[in-house]
Short mmCIF file of C-alpha atoms and ligand atoms in Angstrom, two decimals:
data_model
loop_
_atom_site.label_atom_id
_atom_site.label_comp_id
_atom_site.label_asym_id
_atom_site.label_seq_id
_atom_site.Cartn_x
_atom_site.Cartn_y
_atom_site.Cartn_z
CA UNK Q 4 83.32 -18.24 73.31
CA UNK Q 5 81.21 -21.04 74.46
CA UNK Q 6 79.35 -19.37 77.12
CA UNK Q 7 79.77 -16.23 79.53
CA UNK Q 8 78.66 -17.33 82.49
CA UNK Q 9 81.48 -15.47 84.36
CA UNK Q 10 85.10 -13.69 83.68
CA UNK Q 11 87.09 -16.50 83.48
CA UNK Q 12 84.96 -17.23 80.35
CA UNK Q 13 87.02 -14.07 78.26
CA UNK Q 14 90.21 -15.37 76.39
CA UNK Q 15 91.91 -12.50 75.68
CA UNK Q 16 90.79 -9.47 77.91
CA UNK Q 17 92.67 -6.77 76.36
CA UNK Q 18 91.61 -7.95 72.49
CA UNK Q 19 87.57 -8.39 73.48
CA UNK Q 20 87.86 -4.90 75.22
CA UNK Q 21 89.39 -3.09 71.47
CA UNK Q 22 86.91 -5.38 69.60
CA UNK Q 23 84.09 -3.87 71.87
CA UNK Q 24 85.37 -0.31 71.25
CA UNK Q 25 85.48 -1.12 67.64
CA UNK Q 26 81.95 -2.43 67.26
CA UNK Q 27 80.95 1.24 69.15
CA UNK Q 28 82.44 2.75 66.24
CA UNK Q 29 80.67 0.52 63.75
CA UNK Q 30 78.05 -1.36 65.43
CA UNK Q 31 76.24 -2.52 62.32
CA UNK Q 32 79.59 -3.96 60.79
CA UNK Q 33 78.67 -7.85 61.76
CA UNK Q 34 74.13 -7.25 61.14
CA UNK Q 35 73.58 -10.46 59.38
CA UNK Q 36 75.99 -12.77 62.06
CA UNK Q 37 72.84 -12.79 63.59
CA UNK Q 38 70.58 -13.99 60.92
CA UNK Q 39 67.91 -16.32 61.58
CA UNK Q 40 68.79 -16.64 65.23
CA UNK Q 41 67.24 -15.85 68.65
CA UNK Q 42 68.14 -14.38 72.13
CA UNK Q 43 65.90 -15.63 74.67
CA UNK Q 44 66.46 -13.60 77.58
CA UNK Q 45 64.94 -14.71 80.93
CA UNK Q 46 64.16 -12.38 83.61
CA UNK Q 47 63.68 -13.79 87.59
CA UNK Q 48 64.24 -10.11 88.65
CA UNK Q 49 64.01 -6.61 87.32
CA UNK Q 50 66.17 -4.77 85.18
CA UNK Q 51 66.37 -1.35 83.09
CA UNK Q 52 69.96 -1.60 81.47
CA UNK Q 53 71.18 -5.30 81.35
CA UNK Q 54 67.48 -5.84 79.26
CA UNK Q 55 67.52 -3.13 76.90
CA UNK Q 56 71.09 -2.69 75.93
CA UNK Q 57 71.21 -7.06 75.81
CA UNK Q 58 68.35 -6.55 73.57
CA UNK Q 59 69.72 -3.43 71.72
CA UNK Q 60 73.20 -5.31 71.40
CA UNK Q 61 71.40 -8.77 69.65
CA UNK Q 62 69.73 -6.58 67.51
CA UNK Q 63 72.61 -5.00 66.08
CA UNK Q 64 73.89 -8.15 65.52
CA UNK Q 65 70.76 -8.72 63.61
CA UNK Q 66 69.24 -11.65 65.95
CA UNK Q 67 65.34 -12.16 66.65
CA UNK Q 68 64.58 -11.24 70.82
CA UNK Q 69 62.50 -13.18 72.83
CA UNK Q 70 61.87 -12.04 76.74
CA UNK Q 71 60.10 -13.93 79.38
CA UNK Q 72 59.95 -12.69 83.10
CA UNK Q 73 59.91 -15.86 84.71
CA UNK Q 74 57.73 -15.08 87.19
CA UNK Q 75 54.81 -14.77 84.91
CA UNK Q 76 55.69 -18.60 83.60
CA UNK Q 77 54.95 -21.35 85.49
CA UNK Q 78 57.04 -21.81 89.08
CA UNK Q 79 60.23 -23.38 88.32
CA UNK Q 80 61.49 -26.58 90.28
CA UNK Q 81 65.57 -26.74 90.58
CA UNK Q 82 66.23 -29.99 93.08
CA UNK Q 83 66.29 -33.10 91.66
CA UNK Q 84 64.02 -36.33 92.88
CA UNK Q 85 61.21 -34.34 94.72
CA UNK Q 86 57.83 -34.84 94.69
CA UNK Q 87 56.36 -31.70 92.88
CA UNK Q 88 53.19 -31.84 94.60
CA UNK Q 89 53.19 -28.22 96.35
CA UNK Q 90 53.93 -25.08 94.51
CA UNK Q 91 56.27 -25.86 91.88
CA UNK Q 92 54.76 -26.50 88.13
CA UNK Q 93 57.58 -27.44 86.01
CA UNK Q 94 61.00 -28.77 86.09
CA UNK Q 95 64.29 -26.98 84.95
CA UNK Q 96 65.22 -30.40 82.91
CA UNK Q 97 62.21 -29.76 80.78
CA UNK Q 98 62.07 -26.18 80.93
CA UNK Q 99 65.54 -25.66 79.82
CA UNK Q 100 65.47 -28.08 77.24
CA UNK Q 101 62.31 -26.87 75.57
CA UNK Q 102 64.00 -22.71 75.67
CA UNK Q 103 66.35 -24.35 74.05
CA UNK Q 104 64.13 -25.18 70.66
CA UNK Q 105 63.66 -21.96 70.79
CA UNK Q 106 66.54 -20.10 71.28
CA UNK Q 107 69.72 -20.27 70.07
CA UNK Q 108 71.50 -18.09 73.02
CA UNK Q 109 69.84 -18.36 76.39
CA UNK Q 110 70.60 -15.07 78.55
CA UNK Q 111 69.72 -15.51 82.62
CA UNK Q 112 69.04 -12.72 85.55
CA UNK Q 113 69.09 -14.33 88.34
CA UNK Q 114 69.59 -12.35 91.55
CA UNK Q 115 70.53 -14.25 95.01
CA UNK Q 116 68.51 -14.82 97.84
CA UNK Q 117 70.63 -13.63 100.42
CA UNK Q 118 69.31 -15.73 102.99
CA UNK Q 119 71.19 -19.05 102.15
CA UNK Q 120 74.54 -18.53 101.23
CA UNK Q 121 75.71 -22.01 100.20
CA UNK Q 122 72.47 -22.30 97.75
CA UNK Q 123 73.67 -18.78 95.93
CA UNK Q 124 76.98 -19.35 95.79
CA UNK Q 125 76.02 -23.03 93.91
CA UNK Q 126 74.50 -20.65 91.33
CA UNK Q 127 71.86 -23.15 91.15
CA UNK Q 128 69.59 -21.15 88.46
CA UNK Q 129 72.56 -20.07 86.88
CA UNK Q 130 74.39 -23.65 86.44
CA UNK Q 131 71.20 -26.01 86.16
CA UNK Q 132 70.38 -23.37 83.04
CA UNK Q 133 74.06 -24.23 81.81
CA UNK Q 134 73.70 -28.00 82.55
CA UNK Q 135 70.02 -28.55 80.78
CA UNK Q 136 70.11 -26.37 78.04
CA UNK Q 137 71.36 -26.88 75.05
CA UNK Q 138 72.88 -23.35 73.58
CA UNK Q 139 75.13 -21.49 75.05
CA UNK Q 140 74.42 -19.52 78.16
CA UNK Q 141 75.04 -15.91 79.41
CA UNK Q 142 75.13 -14.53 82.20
CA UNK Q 143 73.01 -11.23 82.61
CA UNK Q 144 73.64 -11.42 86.94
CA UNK Q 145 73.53 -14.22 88.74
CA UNK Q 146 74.10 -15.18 92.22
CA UNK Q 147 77.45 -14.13 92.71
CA UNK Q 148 78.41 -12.09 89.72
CA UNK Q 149 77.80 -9.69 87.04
CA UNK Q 150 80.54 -10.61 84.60
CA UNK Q 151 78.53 -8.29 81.42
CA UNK Q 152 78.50 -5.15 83.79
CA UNK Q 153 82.22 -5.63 84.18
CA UNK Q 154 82.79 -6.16 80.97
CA UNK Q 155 81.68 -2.70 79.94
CA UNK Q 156 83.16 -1.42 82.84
CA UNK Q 157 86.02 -2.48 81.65
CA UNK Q 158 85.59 -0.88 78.63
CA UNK Q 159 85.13 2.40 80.16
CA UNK Q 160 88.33 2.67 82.54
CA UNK Q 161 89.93 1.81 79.10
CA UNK Q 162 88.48 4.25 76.91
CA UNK Q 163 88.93 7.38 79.53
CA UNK Q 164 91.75 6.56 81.37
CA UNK Q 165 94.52 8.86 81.17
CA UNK Q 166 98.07 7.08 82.41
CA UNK Q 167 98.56 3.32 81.54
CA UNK Q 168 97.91 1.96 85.30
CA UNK Q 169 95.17 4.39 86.64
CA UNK Q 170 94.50 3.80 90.44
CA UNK Q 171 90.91 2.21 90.60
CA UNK Q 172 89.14 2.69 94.07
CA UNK Q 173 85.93 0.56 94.79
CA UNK Q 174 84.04 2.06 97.71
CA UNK Q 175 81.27 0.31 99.57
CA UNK Q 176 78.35 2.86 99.99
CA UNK Q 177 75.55 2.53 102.51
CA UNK Q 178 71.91 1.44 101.17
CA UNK Q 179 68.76 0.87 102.81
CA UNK Q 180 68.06 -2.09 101.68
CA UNK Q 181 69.66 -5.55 101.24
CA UNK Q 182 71.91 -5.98 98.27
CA UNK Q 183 73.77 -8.74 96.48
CA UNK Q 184 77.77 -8.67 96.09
CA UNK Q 185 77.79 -9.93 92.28
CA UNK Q 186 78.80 -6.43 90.94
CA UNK Q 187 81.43 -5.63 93.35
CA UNK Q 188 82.77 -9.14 93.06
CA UNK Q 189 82.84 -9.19 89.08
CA UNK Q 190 84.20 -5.62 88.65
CA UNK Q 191 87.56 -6.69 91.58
CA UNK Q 192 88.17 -9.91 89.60
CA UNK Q 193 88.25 -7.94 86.25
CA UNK Q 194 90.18 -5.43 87.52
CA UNK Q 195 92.99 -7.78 88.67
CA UNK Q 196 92.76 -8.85 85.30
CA UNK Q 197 93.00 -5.14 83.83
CA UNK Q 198 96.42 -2.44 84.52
CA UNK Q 199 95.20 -0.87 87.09
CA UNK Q 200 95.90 -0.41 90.54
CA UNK Q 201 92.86 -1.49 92.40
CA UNK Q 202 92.24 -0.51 96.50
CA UNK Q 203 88.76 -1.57 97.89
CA UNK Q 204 87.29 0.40 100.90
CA UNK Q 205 84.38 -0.43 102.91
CA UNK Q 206 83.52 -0.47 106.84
CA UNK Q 207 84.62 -3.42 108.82
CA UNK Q 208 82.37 -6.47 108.93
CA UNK Q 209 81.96 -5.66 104.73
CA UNK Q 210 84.55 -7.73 103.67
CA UNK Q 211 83.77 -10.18 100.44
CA UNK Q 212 85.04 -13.59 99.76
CA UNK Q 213 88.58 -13.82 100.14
CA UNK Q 214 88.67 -16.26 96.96
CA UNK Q 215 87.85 -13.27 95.10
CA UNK Q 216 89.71 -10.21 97.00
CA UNK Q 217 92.58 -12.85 97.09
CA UNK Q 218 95.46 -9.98 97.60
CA UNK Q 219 93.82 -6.79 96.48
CA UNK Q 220 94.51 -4.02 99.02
CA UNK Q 221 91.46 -3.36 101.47
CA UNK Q 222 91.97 -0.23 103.56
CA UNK Q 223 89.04 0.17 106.20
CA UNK Q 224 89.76 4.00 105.98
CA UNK Q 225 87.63 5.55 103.47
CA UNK Q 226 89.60 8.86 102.88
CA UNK Q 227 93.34 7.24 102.73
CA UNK Q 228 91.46 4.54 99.82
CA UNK Q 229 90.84 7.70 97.73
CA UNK Q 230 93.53 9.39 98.07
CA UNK Q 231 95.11 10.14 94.81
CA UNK Q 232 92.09 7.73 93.32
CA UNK Q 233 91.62 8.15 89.03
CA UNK Q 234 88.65 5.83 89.32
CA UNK Q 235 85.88 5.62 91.98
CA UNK Q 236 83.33 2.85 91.93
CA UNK Q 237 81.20 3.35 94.49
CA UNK Q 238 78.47 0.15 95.24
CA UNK Q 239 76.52 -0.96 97.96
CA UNK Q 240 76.81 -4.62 99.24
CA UNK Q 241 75.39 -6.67 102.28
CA UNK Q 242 77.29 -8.13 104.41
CA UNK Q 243 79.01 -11.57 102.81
CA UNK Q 244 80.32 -12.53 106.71
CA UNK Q 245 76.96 -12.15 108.36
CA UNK Q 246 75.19 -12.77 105.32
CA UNK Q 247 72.90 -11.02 103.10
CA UNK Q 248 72.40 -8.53 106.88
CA UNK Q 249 72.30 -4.46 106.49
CA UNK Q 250 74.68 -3.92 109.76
CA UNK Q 251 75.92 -0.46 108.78
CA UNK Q 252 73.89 2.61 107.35
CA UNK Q 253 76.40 4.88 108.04
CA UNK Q 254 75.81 8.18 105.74
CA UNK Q 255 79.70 9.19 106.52
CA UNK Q 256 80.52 6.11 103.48
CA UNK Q 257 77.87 7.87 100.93
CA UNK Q 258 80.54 9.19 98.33
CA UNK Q 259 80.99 13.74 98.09
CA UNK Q 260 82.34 15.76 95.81
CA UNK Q 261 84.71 16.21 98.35
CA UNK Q 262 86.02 12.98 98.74
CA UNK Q 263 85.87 12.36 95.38
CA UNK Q 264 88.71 14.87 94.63
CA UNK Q 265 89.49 14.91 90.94
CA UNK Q 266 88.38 11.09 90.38
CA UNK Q 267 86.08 10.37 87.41
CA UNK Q 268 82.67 8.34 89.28
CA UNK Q 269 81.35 5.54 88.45
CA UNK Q 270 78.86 3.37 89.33
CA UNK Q 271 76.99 0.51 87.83
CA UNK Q 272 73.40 2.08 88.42
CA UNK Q 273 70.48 2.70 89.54
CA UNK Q 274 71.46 4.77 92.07
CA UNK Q 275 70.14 6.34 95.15
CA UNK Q 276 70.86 9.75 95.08
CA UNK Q 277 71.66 10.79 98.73
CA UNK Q 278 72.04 7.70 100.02
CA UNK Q 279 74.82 6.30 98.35
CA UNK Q 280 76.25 9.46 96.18
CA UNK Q 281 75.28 13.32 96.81
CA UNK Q 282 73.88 15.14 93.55
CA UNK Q 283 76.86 17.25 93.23
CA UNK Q 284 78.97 13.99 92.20
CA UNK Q 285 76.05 12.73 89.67
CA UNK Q 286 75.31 15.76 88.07
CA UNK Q 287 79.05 16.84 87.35
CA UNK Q 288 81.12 16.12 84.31
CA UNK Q 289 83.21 13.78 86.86
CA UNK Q 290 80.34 10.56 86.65
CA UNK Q 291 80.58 8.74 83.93
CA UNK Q 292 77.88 6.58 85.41
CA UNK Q 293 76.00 7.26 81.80
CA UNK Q 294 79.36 6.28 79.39
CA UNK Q 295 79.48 3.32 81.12
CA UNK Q 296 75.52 2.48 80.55
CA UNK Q 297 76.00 3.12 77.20
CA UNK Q 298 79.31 0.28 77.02
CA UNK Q 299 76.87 -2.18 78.65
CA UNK Q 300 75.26 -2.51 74.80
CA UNK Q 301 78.62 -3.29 73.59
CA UNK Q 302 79.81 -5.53 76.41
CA UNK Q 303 77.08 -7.54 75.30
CA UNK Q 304 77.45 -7.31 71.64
CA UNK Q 305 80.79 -8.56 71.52
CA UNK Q 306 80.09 -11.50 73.96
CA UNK Q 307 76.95 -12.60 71.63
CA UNK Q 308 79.21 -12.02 68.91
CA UNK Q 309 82.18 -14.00 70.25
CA UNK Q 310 79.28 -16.95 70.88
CA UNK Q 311 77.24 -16.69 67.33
CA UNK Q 312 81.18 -16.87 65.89
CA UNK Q 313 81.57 -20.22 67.82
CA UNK Q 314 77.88 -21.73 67.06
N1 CP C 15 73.51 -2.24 86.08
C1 CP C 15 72.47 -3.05 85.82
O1 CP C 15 72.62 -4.29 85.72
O2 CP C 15 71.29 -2.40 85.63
P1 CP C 15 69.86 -3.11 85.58
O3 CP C 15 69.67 -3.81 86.90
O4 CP C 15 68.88 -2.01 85.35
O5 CP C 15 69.86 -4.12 84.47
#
């Protein structure tokens, strides 16, 4: 693997998701791969999971960890010809290019802005990253998608399903505040690319790109998406139509035990408890919310692995 900036970026979906499940079961197996080279990881927004089990994952692998939160280096500049005279220090061509001395994987959070759609969906941080550095590039959620949480989501529909083409339900959940639609878009176009039967719900006016639904089912009726459901994966998303708005709080979408029915839960967390699932659904042996937490180490161990292999 050259990079994993996004899906499409897996060769063989079914053989990275046994080789994942295989490095759970041994995750010391490949230690020195990593010998001798470094993970920079670059943070422009928080995280809790996607850092530690990255880090954990490298680690295992036996690489050196570096992590910077951006924001406490100097104020990037992405365009190209401006005059740098206002707030921005430093340029990506240089910045990029001088990571890449020191690392020999360069891992990128970058969330959108929600305010201009065409800038986020060029993945601008994302793709100037991929076109000015000089190692390979991964993608720890970007703009538009979340391709290592899928990954281990993956992995856990796998590992716990119980028939060979489980019906998958994604549910849109309501949230206070504003959030992007990388996670929901990166777990549909890995489903399509799993067996499963995959049905999205969400209220009307919540509908996602149609490149990346293409011809997955959407049912604006909450209860008739779960009916039967093996798998829900309940997220919040802002609008993608009126973008990056909060148009519907409705509590009637927050996922029950109830509606849930005799689904295993998942979500890609954190979570607002309440808001978007009652306590009854987190606290019973139905979530798996912490399983799949726990995959996100070897999501991202077998994609650095996949990358040292092809240094
Ligand atoms: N699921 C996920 O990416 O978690 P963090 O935002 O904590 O990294």
């Amino acid at each position: 693997m050259k990079n994993y900036t996004k899906i499409k970026d897996i060769s063989n979906l079914s053989e990275i998701i046994k080789d994942a499940i295989l490095l759970k079961m041994n995750p010391f197996e490949f230690e020195d791969l990593g010998k001798h080279k470094t993970l920079v990881m670059l943070f422009f927004n928080s995280s809790l999971r996607t850092r530690l089990s990255t880090e954990k994952a490298a680690k295992n692998l036996g690489m050196e960890v570096m992590i910077l939160n951006v924001n406490d280096a100097w104020n990037l500049e992405f365009e190209d010809g401006t005059i740098m005279n206002v707030d921005k220090s430093e340029h990506i061509k240089e910045a990029a290019r001088v990571i890449s001395q020191y690392a020999d994987i360069i891992a990128v959070r970058a969330f959108p802005t929600l305010q201009d759609k065409a800038k986020d969906e060029s993945e601008y941080i994302l793709n100037n990253f991929k076109k000015y550095a000089t190692v390979p590039i991964v993608n720890m959620e970007s703009a538009t998608a979340h391709p290592l949480q899928a990954l281990a989501d993956a992995i856990t529909i796998t590992e716990l399903a119980e028939k060979v083409k489980p019906k998958v339900v994604l549910s849109w959940a309501p949230h206070p505040k504003a959030l992007p639609q990388a996670v929901a878009n990166s777990f549909i176009e890995m489903m399509q690319d799993l067996e499963v039967d995959l049905t999205i719900t969400h209220p009307e006016g919540y509908e996602l790109n149609e490149i990346i639904t293409k011809d997955t089912s959407i049912n604006y009726n909450q209860d008739e998406a779960l009916k039967d459901a093996d798998f829900v994966y309940v997220k919040n998303w802002s609008s993608y139509k009126d973008y990056g708005k909060v148009n519907n709080q409705d509590k009637n979408w927050m996922m029950t035990k109830a509606k849930l029915g005799h689904a295993k839960f998942m979500h890609c967390l954190p979570v607002r408890r309440n808001v978007v699932v009652e306590d009854t659904v987190l606290d019973s042996q139905q979530s798996v919310v912490i399983k799949q937490a726990n995959n996100r180490t070897y999501a991202a161990q077998i994609v650095l692995k996949q990358i040292l292999e092809a240094l």
